[in-house]
PDB file of C-alpha atoms and ligand atoms in Angstrom:
ATOM      1  CA  MET A   1      30.764-117.729 427.090  1.00 95.00           C
ATOM      2  CA  LYS A   2      33.269-114.926 427.583  1.00 98.00           C
ATOM      3  CA  LYS A   3      33.852-112.607 424.634  1.00 98.00           C
ATOM      4  CA  LEU A   4      36.609-110.155 423.725  1.00 98.00           C
ATOM      5  CA  TYR A   5      36.255-107.413 421.132  1.00 98.00           C
ATOM      6  CA  GLY A   6      39.451-106.221 419.461  1.00 98.00           C
ATOM      7  CA  ILE A   7      38.558-102.623 418.731  1.00 98.00           C
ATOM      8  CA  GLY A   8      40.347-100.312 416.305  1.00 98.00           C
ATOM      9  CA  THR A   9      39.940 -96.792 417.680  1.00 98.00           C
ATOM     10  CA  GLY A  10      41.158 -94.970 414.565  1.00 98.00           C
ATOM     11  CA  PRO A  11      43.821 -92.263 414.301  1.00 98.00           C
ATOM     12  CA  GLY A  12      42.883 -90.356 417.455  1.00 98.00           C
ATOM     13  CA  ASP A  13      39.932 -88.056 416.736  1.00 98.00           C
ATOM     14  CA  LYS A  14      37.014 -89.513 418.704  1.00 98.00           C
ATOM     15  CA  GLU A  15      34.595 -88.525 415.916  1.00 98.00           C
ATOM     16  CA  LEU A  16      36.315 -91.137 413.768  1.00 98.00           C
ATOM     17  CA  LEU A  17      35.285 -93.980 416.085  1.00 98.00           C
ATOM     18  CA  THR A  18      32.676 -96.326 414.611  1.00 98.00           C
ATOM     19  CA  LEU A  19      29.219 -96.594 416.184  1.00 98.00           C
ATOM     20  CA  LYS A  20      29.912-100.278 416.768  1.00 98.00           C
ATOM     21  CA  ALA A  21      33.165 -99.522 418.617  1.00 98.00           C
ATOM     22  CA  VAL A  22      31.392 -97.059 420.907  1.00 98.00           C
ATOM     23  CA  LYS A  23      28.538 -99.505 421.535  1.00 98.00           C
ATOM     24  CA  GLU A  24      30.803-102.392 422.535  1.00 98.00           C
ATOM     25  CA  ILE A  25      33.075-100.175 424.664  1.00 98.00           C
ATOM     26  CA  GLU A  26      29.996 -98.942 426.540  1.00 98.00           C
ATOM     27  CA  LEU A  27      28.672-102.494 427.014  1.00 98.00           C
ATOM     28  CA  ALA A  28      31.995-104.086 428.017  1.00 98.00           C
ATOM     29  CA  SER A  29      32.698-105.053 431.637  1.00 97.00           C
ATOM     30  CA  VAL A  30      36.409-104.342 431.316  1.00 98.00           C
ATOM     31  CA  ILE A  31      38.684-102.392 428.967  1.00 98.00           C
ATOM     32  CA  PHE A  32      42.192-103.555 427.989  1.00 98.00           C
ATOM     33  CA  ALA A  33      45.012-101.596 426.376  1.00 97.00           C
ATOM     34  CA  PRO A  34      48.817-101.850 426.204  1.00 95.00           C
ATOM     35  CA  ASN A  35      50.576 -99.891 428.941  1.00 93.00           C
ATOM     36  CA  ASN A  36      52.724 -97.051 427.587  1.00 88.00           C
ATOM     37  CA  LYS A  37      54.123 -95.650 430.813  1.00 86.00           C
ATOM     38  CA  GLY A  38      50.666 -95.498 432.396  1.00 84.00           C
ATOM     39  CA  LYS A  39      49.085 -94.012 429.265  1.00 85.00           C
ATOM     40  CA  ASN A  40      47.587 -95.172 426.018  1.00 93.00           C
ATOM     41  CA  MET A  41      46.534 -93.143 422.969  1.00 96.00           C
ATOM     42  CA  ALA A  42      43.594 -95.438 422.128  1.00 97.00           C
ATOM     43  CA  LEU A  43      42.321 -95.044 425.671  1.00 97.00           C
ATOM     44  CA  ASP A  44      42.465 -91.241 425.343  1.00 97.00           C
ATOM     45  CA  THR A  45      40.383 -91.480 422.155  1.00 98.00           C
ATOM     46  CA  VAL A  46      37.558 -93.405 423.857  1.00 98.00           C
ATOM     47  CA  GLU A  47      37.665 -91.759 427.300  1.00 97.00           C
ATOM     48  CA  ASP A  48      34.131 -90.286 426.946  1.00 98.00           C
ATOM     49  CA  PHE A  49      32.660 -93.767 426.557  1.00 98.00           C
ATOM     50  CA  ILE A  50      34.357 -95.642 429.406  1.00 97.00           C
ATOM     51  CA  HIS A  51      32.073 -94.269 432.150  1.00 95.00           C
ATOM     52  CA  GLY A  52      34.344 -95.264 435.041  1.00 95.00           C
ATOM     53  CA  LYS A  53      34.541 -98.980 434.260  1.00 96.00           C
ATOM     54  CA  LYS A  54      37.567-101.118 435.007  1.00 97.00           C
ATOM     55  CA  ILE A  55      40.653-100.503 432.835  1.00 97.00           C
ATOM     56  CA  VAL A  56      43.478-103.060 432.708  1.00 97.00           C
ATOM     57  CA  LEU A  57      46.728-101.773 431.207  1.00 96.00           C
ATOM     58  CA  LEU A  58      48.807-104.690 429.943  1.00 96.00           C
ATOM     59  CA  ASP A  59      52.565-104.553 430.411  1.00 92.00           C
ATOM     60  CA  PHE A  60      54.857-105.694 427.636  1.00 87.00           C
ATOM     61  CA  SER A  61      58.558-106.046 428.396  1.00 73.00           C
ATOM     62  CA  MET A  62      60.861-103.265 427.214  1.00 66.00           C
ATOM     63  CA  GLY A  63      62.825-104.078 424.080  1.00 70.00           C
ATOM     64  CA  LYS A  64      61.743-107.145 422.172  1.00 81.00           C
ATOM     65  CA  VAL A  65      58.265-108.370 423.050  1.00 87.00           C
ATOM     66  CA  GLY A  66      57.981-112.162 422.792  1.00 91.00           C
ATOM     67  CA  LYS A  67      55.556-115.065 422.919  1.00 93.00           C
ATOM     68  CA  GLU A  68      55.721-115.190 426.716  1.00 93.00           C
ATOM     69  CA  ASP A  69      54.319-111.640 426.875  1.00 94.00           C
ATOM     70  CA  TYR A  70      51.390-112.554 424.634  1.00 96.00           C
ATOM     71  CA  ILE A  71      50.650-115.700 426.658  1.00 97.00           C
ATOM     72  CA  ASN A  72      50.631-113.630 429.872  1.00 96.00           C
ATOM     73  CA  ALA A  73      48.416-110.941 428.333  1.00 97.00           C
ATOM     74  CA  ALA A  74      45.951-113.574 427.065  1.00 98.00           C
ATOM     75  CA  GLU A  75      45.830-115.137 430.544  1.00 98.00           C
ATOM     76  CA  ILE A  76      45.123-111.780 432.221  1.00 98.00           C
ATOM     77  CA  ILE A  77      42.424-110.940 429.659  1.00 98.00           C
ATOM     78  CA  TYR A  78      40.768-114.335 430.095  1.00 98.00           C
ATOM     79  CA  ASN A  79      40.735-114.057 433.889  1.00 98.00           C
ATOM     80  CA  GLU A  80      39.465-110.457 433.965  1.00 98.00           C
ATOM     81  CA  ILE A  81      36.409-110.988 431.742  1.00 98.00           C
ATOM     82  CA  PRO A  82      33.465-112.299 433.780  1.00 97.00           C
ATOM     83  CA  GLU A  83      31.581-115.445 432.671  1.00 96.00           C
ATOM     84  CA  GLU A  84      29.057-114.419 429.972  1.00 95.00           C
ATOM     85  CA  GLY A  85      30.618-110.924 429.997  1.00 97.00           C
ATOM     86  CA  THR A  86      32.571-108.985 427.363  1.00 98.00           C
ATOM     87  CA  GLY A  87      35.873-107.145 427.301  1.00 98.00           C
ATOM     88  CA  ALA A  88      37.224-104.569 424.844  1.00 98.00           C
ATOM     89  CA  TYR A  89      40.892-104.541 423.785  1.00 98.00           C
ATOM     90  CA  LEU A  90      41.750-101.139 422.314  1.00 98.00           C
ATOM     91  CA  THR A  91      44.292-100.554 419.566  1.00 98.00           C
ATOM     92  CA  ILE A  92      45.196 -97.400 417.676  1.00 97.00           C
ATOM     93  CA  GLY A  93      44.142 -97.302 414.021  1.00 98.00           C
ATOM     94  CA  ASP A  94      42.948-100.768 413.028  1.00 98.00           C
ATOM     95  CA  SER A  95      43.567-103.868 415.178  1.00 98.00           C
ATOM     96  CA  MET A  96      44.773-105.986 412.272  1.00 98.00           C
ATOM     97  CA  ILE A  97      47.607-103.603 411.320  1.00 98.00           C
ATOM     98  CA  TYR A  98      50.932-103.784 413.228  1.00 96.00           C
ATOM     99  CA  SER A  99      49.223-104.440 416.517  1.00 95.00           C
ATOM    100  CA  THR A 100      50.059-106.533 419.601  1.00 94.00           C
ATOM    101  CA  PHE A 101      46.441-107.605 419.544  1.00 96.00           C
ATOM    102  CA  ILE A 102      47.128-109.911 416.572  1.00 97.00           C
ATOM    103  CA  TYR A 103      49.507-112.048 418.669  1.00 97.00           C
ATOM    104  CA  ILE A 104      47.317-111.987 421.772  1.00 97.00           C
ATOM    105  CA  MET A 105      44.384-113.138 419.648  1.00 97.00           C
ATOM    106  CA  LYS A 106      46.410-116.205 418.587  1.00 97.00           C
ATOM    107  CA  GLU A 107      46.905-117.140 422.248  1.00 97.00           C
ATOM    108  CA  LEU A 108      43.235-116.551 423.068  1.00 97.00           C
ATOM    109  CA  GLU A 109      42.234-118.991 420.326  1.00 95.00           C
ATOM    110  CA  LYS A 110      43.552-121.728 422.652  1.00 95.00           C
ATOM    111  CA  LYS A 111      41.089-120.697 425.370  1.00 96.00           C
ATOM    112  CA  ASN A 112      37.339-120.947 425.781  1.00 95.00           C
ATOM    113  CA  ILE A 113      36.607-117.385 424.694  1.00 98.00           C
ATOM    114  CA  GLN A 114      35.022-115.836 421.626  1.00 98.00           C
ATOM    115  CA  VAL A 115      36.901-113.061 419.798  1.00 98.00           C
ATOM    116  CA  GLU A 116      35.452-110.492 417.397  1.00 98.00           C
ATOM    117  CA  ILE A 117      37.245-107.625 415.661  1.00 98.00           C
ATOM    118  CA  ILE A 118      35.723-104.205 415.112  1.00 98.00           C
ATOM    119  CA  PRO A 119      37.745-102.406 412.439  1.00 98.00           C
ATOM    120  CA  GLY A 120      39.059 -98.864 412.854  1.00 98.00           C
ATOM    121  CA  ILE A 121      40.310 -96.227 410.432  1.00 98.00           C
ATOM    122  CA  PRO A 122      44.066 -96.871 409.956  1.00 98.00           C
ATOM    123  CA  SER A 123      46.534 -94.004 410.415  1.00 98.00           C
ATOM    124  CA  PHE A 124      47.630 -93.961 406.782  1.00 98.00           C
ATOM    125  CA  VAL A 125      44.027 -93.835 405.489  1.00 98.00           C
ATOM    126  CA  ALA A 126      43.377 -90.855 407.766  1.00 98.00           C
ATOM    127  CA  GLY A 127      46.649 -89.306 406.548  1.00 98.00           C
ATOM    128  CA  ALA A 128      45.678 -89.620 402.896  1.00 98.00           C
ATOM    129  CA  ALA A 129      42.349 -87.948 403.624  1.00 98.00           C
ATOM    130  CA  LYS A 130      43.980 -85.172 405.629  1.00 97.00           C
ATOM    131  CA  SER A 131      46.511 -84.358 402.918  1.00 96.00           C
ATOM    132  CA  LYS A 132      43.935 -84.887 400.139  1.00 96.00           C
ATOM    133  CA  THR A 133      46.444 -87.195 398.476  1.00 95.00           C
ATOM    134  CA  PRO A 134      45.201 -90.411 396.904  1.00 95.00           C
ATOM    135  CA  LEU A 135      46.718 -93.546 398.376  1.00 96.00           C
ATOM    136  CA  ILE A 136      46.304 -95.352 395.038  1.00 96.00           C
ATOM    137  CA  LEU A 137      44.758 -94.689 391.656  1.00 95.00           C
ATOM    138  CA  LYS A 138      43.475 -97.182 389.087  1.00 95.00           C
ATOM    139  CA  GLY A 139      46.271 -99.444 387.832  1.00 95.00           C
ATOM    140  CA  GLU A 140      48.736 -98.423 390.569  1.00 96.00           C
ATOM    141  CA  SER A 141      50.249-100.418 393.426  1.00 97.00           C
ATOM    142  CA  PHE A 142      50.544 -99.309 397.031  1.00 97.00           C
ATOM    143  CA  LEU A 143      52.806-100.645 399.776  1.00 97.00           C
ATOM    144  CA  LEU A 144      52.365-100.381 403.539  1.00 98.00           C
ATOM    145  CA  CYS A 145      55.486-101.275 405.516  1.00 96.00           C
ATOM    146  CA  ASP A 146      57.354-100.685 408.758  1.00 95.00           C
ATOM    147  CA  GLU A 147      60.678-101.993 407.462  1.00 92.00           C
ATOM    148  CA  PHE A 148      61.816-100.031 404.471  1.00 90.00           C
ATOM    149  CA  ASN A 149      63.363-101.694 401.443  1.00 89.00           C
ATOM    150  CA  GLU A 150      64.444 -99.361 398.643  1.00 91.00           C
ATOM    151  CA  GLU A 151      64.167-102.010 395.891  1.00 92.00           C
ATOM    152  CA  VAL A 152      60.385-102.076 396.123  1.00 93.00           C
ATOM    153  CA  LEU A 153      60.175 -98.421 395.074  1.00 95.00           C
ATOM    154  CA  ASP A 154      60.631 -99.430 391.418  1.00 94.00           C
ATOM    155  CA  LYS A 155      57.626-101.751 391.566  1.00 95.00           C
ATOM    156  CA  ILE A 156      55.083 -99.495 393.242  1.00 96.00           C
ATOM    157  CA  ASP A 157      53.621 -95.989 392.901  1.00 96.00           C
ATOM    158  CA  SER A 158      52.704 -95.114 396.458  1.00 97.00           C
ATOM    159  CA  ILE A 159      54.063 -96.058 399.900  1.00 98.00           C
ATOM    160  CA  CYS A 160      53.369 -95.451 403.587  1.00 98.00           C
ATOM    161  CA  VAL A 161      56.141 -96.293 406.024  1.00 97.00           C
ATOM    162  CA  LEU A 162      54.976 -96.478 409.641  1.00 97.00           C
ATOM    163  CA  LYS A 163      57.238 -96.388 412.737  1.00 95.00           C
ATOM    164  CA  THR A 164      59.942 -94.342 411.038  1.00 91.00           C
ATOM    165  CA  LEU A 165      61.872 -93.150 414.112  1.00 88.00           C
ATOM    166  CA  GLU A 166      65.082 -95.039 413.361  1.00 87.00           C
ATOM    167  CA  ASN A 167      65.771 -94.685 409.631  1.00 92.00           C
ATOM    168  CA  LYS A 168      64.097 -91.553 408.317  1.00 96.00           C
ATOM    169  CA  LYS A 169      67.245 -90.325 406.537  1.00 96.00           C
ATOM    170  CA  GLU A 170      67.643 -93.504 404.506  1.00 95.00           C
ATOM    171  CA  ILE A 171      63.952 -93.502 403.587  1.00 97.00           C
ATOM    172  CA  LEU A 172      63.991 -89.876 402.423  1.00 97.00           C
ATOM    173  CA  ASN A 173      67.215 -90.369 400.416  1.00 97.00           C
ATOM    174  CA  ASN A 174      65.730 -93.327 398.610  1.00 96.00           C
ATOM    175  CA  LEU A 175      62.427 -91.607 397.933  1.00 97.00           C
ATOM    176  CA  GLU A 176      64.268 -88.604 396.492  1.00 96.00           C
ATOM    177  CA  ASN A 177      66.477 -90.807 394.297  1.00 95.00           C
ATOM    178  CA  LYS A 178      63.410 -92.531 392.868  1.00 94.00           C
ATOM    179  CA  ASP A 179      61.506 -89.281 392.231  1.00 94.00           C
ATOM    180  CA  TYR A 180      58.903 -89.784 394.900  1.00 96.00           C
ATOM    181  CA  VAL A 181      57.227 -86.776 396.494  1.00 97.00           C
ATOM    182  CA  TYR A 182      56.906 -87.264 400.258  1.00 98.00           C
ATOM    183  CA  ARG A 183      55.071 -85.934 403.267  1.00 98.00           C
ATOM    184  CA  TYR A 184      55.688 -86.640 406.945  1.00 98.00           C
ATOM    185  CA  MET A 185      52.316 -87.046 408.617  1.00 98.00           C
ATOM    186  CA  LYS A 186      52.432 -86.507 412.354  1.00 98.00           C
ATOM    187  CA  ARG A 187      49.612 -87.054 414.911  1.00 98.00           C
ATOM    188  CA  VAL A 188      46.986 -87.106 412.173  1.00 98.00           C
ATOM    189  CA  THR A 189      43.554 -85.911 413.423  1.00 98.00           C
ATOM    190  CA  LEU A 190      44.975 -85.072 416.873  1.00 97.00           C
ATOM    191  CA  GLU A 191      45.301 -81.588 418.366  1.00 95.00           C
ATOM    192  CA  ASN A 192      48.997 -81.219 417.519  1.00 96.00           C
ATOM    193  CA  GLU A 193      48.737 -82.629 413.993  1.00 98.00           C
ATOM    194  CA  GLU A 194      51.442 -81.533 411.544  1.00 98.00           C
ATOM    195  CA  ILE A 195      52.218 -82.283 407.913  1.00 98.00           C
ATOM    196  CA  LEU A 196      55.885 -81.649 407.128  1.00 98.00           C
ATOM    197  CA  VAL A 197      57.460 -81.585 403.661  1.00 98.00           C
ATOM    198  CA  ASP A 198      60.778 -79.963 404.523  1.00 98.00           C
ATOM    199  CA  ARG A 199      63.536 -82.570 404.698  1.00 98.00           C
ATOM    200  CA  ASP A 200      65.444 -80.997 407.618  1.00 98.00           C
ATOM    201  CA  GLN A 201      62.299 -80.520 409.705  1.00 98.00           C
ATOM    202  CA  ILE A 202      61.278 -84.123 409.075  1.00 98.00           C
ATOM    203  CA  LEU A 203      64.697 -85.423 410.092  1.00 98.00           C
ATOM    204  CA  LYS A 204      64.667 -83.404 413.313  1.00 97.00           C
ATOM    205  CA  ASP A 205      61.286 -84.709 414.483  1.00 97.00           C
ATOM    206  CA  ARG A 206      61.229 -87.554 417.041  1.00 95.00           C
ATOM    207  CA  ASP A 207      57.509 -88.319 417.363  1.00 95.00           C
ATOM    208  CA  TYR A 208      56.619 -92.038 417.188  1.00 94.00           C
ATOM    209  CA  ILE A 209      53.054 -91.175 416.116  1.00 96.00           C
ATOM    210  CA  SER A 210      54.059 -90.296 412.574  1.00 97.00           C
ATOM    211  CA  PHE A 211      54.593 -91.891 409.202  1.00 98.00           C
ATOM    212  CA  ILE A 212      56.086 -91.074 405.809  1.00 98.00           C
ATOM    213  CA  PHE A 213      53.768 -91.013 402.817  1.00 98.00           C
ATOM    214  CA  GLY A 214      55.518 -91.118 399.443  1.00 98.00           C
ATOM    215  CA  ARG A 215      54.049 -91.002 395.940  1.00 97.00           C
ATOM    216  CA  ARG A 216      55.727 -91.216 392.598  1.00 93.00           C
ATOM    217  CA  GLU A 217      55.612 -87.883 390.740  1.00 79.00           C
ATOM    218  CA  ARG A 218      52.934 -87.898 388.042  1.00 69.00           C
ATOM    219  CA  ASN A 219      52.698 -85.411 385.237  1.00 65.00           C
ATOM    220  CA  ASP A 220      49.005 -85.932 384.403  1.00 59.00           C
TER     221      ASP A 220
HETATM  222  C1  LIG B 301      52.178-100.081 416.124  1.00 62.11           C
HETATM  223  S1  LIG B 301      51.794 -99.137 414.707  1.00 62.11           S
HETATM  224  C2  LIG B 301      50.026 -99.203 414.781  1.00 62.11           C
HETATM  225  C3  LIG B 301      49.336 -98.958 413.448  1.00 62.11           C
HETATM  226  C4  LIG B 301      47.816 -98.876 413.612  1.00 62.11           C
HETATM  227  N1  LIG B 301      47.271-100.159 414.011  1.00 62.11           N
HETATM  228  C5  LIG B 301      47.107 -98.374 412.360  1.00 62.11           C
HETATM  229  O1  LIG B 301      46.148 -99.026 411.879  1.00 62.11           O
HETATM  230  O2  LIG B 301      47.446 -97.279 411.876  1.00 62.11           O
HETATM  231  C6  LIG B 301      52.190 -97.532 415.282  1.00 62.11           C
HETATM  232  C7  LIG B 301      52.435 -96.567 414.133  1.00 62.11           C
HETATM  233  O3  LIG B 301      51.189 -96.144 413.599  1.00 62.11           O
HETATM  234  C8  LIG B 301      51.334 -94.844 413.041  1.00 62.11           C
HETATM  235  N2  LIG B 301      50.265 -93.983 413.577  1.00 62.11           N
HETATM  236  C9  LIG B 301      49.243 -94.365 414.381  1.00 62.11           C
HETATM  237  N3  LIG B 301      48.380 -93.340 414.598  1.00 62.11           N
HETATM  238  C10 LIG B 301      48.880 -92.274 413.917  1.00 62.11           C
HETATM  239  C11 LIG B 301      48.453 -90.927 413.737  1.00 62.11           C
HETATM  240  N4  LIG B 301      47.336 -90.446 414.301  1.00 62.11           N
HETATM  241  N5  LIG B 301      49.221 -90.107 412.965  1.00 62.11           N
HETATM  242  C12 LIG B 301      50.353 -90.561 412.364  1.00 62.11           C
HETATM  243  N6  LIG B 301      50.807 -91.827 412.500  1.00 62.11           N
HETATM  244  C13 LIG B 301      50.086 -92.681 413.261  1.00 62.11           C
HETATM  245  C14 LIG B 301      52.754 -94.371 413.361  1.00 62.11           C
HETATM  246  O4  LIG B 301      53.579 -94.659 412.232  1.00 62.11           O
HETATM  247  C15 LIG B 301      53.149 -95.279 414.512  1.00 62.11           C
HETATM  248  O5  LIG B 301      54.547 -95.402 414.597  1.00 62.11           O
END
């Protein structure tokens, strides 16, 4: 039977790949990744382990990606993996967090193919480690989101907002109003990593590979 591994490649530093990810990438007959103008960050992370094997970059339509795109991607993946062979679908961070792989997996469930997920270190976990800031302490609540809603700030203690390109100003205003301390974590573990705390610098930045990490001020 054909098999596809959904592989989380972590935040970008290849030393943060799991042994299992490396093993299955090396064993796979074909590697899949979303096509970002001919490039892909997850692919860059694993480049040392591909050893010249076939790479299929999957195109998703510009703007809103829909069910049709996932059906097409699942079809391509199914056809590219040889009988009794394996493929590896690469995602940044972890495959089960804001990833196209989740929707493709749903379409693959309708086909005669086995799917297994190999977890990766998510961006916000790497960011907490890098800034030596706890994500959550005993008794606290933490929220991960990509669509910000200021009302939740009263109910939680710690928040990571991914994909912040469009509404950084609103997020920072709300965090300030609710006495949260924030950091803008950009390209965590990559060569051009930056941690910004200055409001104006954060607002000026346009890098998609970034997130905002906010924590409620504590006096203890
Ligand atoms: C489509 S989501 C993918 C999330 C990913 N699956 C994860 O587990 O972190 C893309 C967002 O992840 C975040 N991201 C991924 N890698 C990052 C990194 N190395 N540094 C900062 N943010 C990162 C950014 O917020 C980016 O907009």
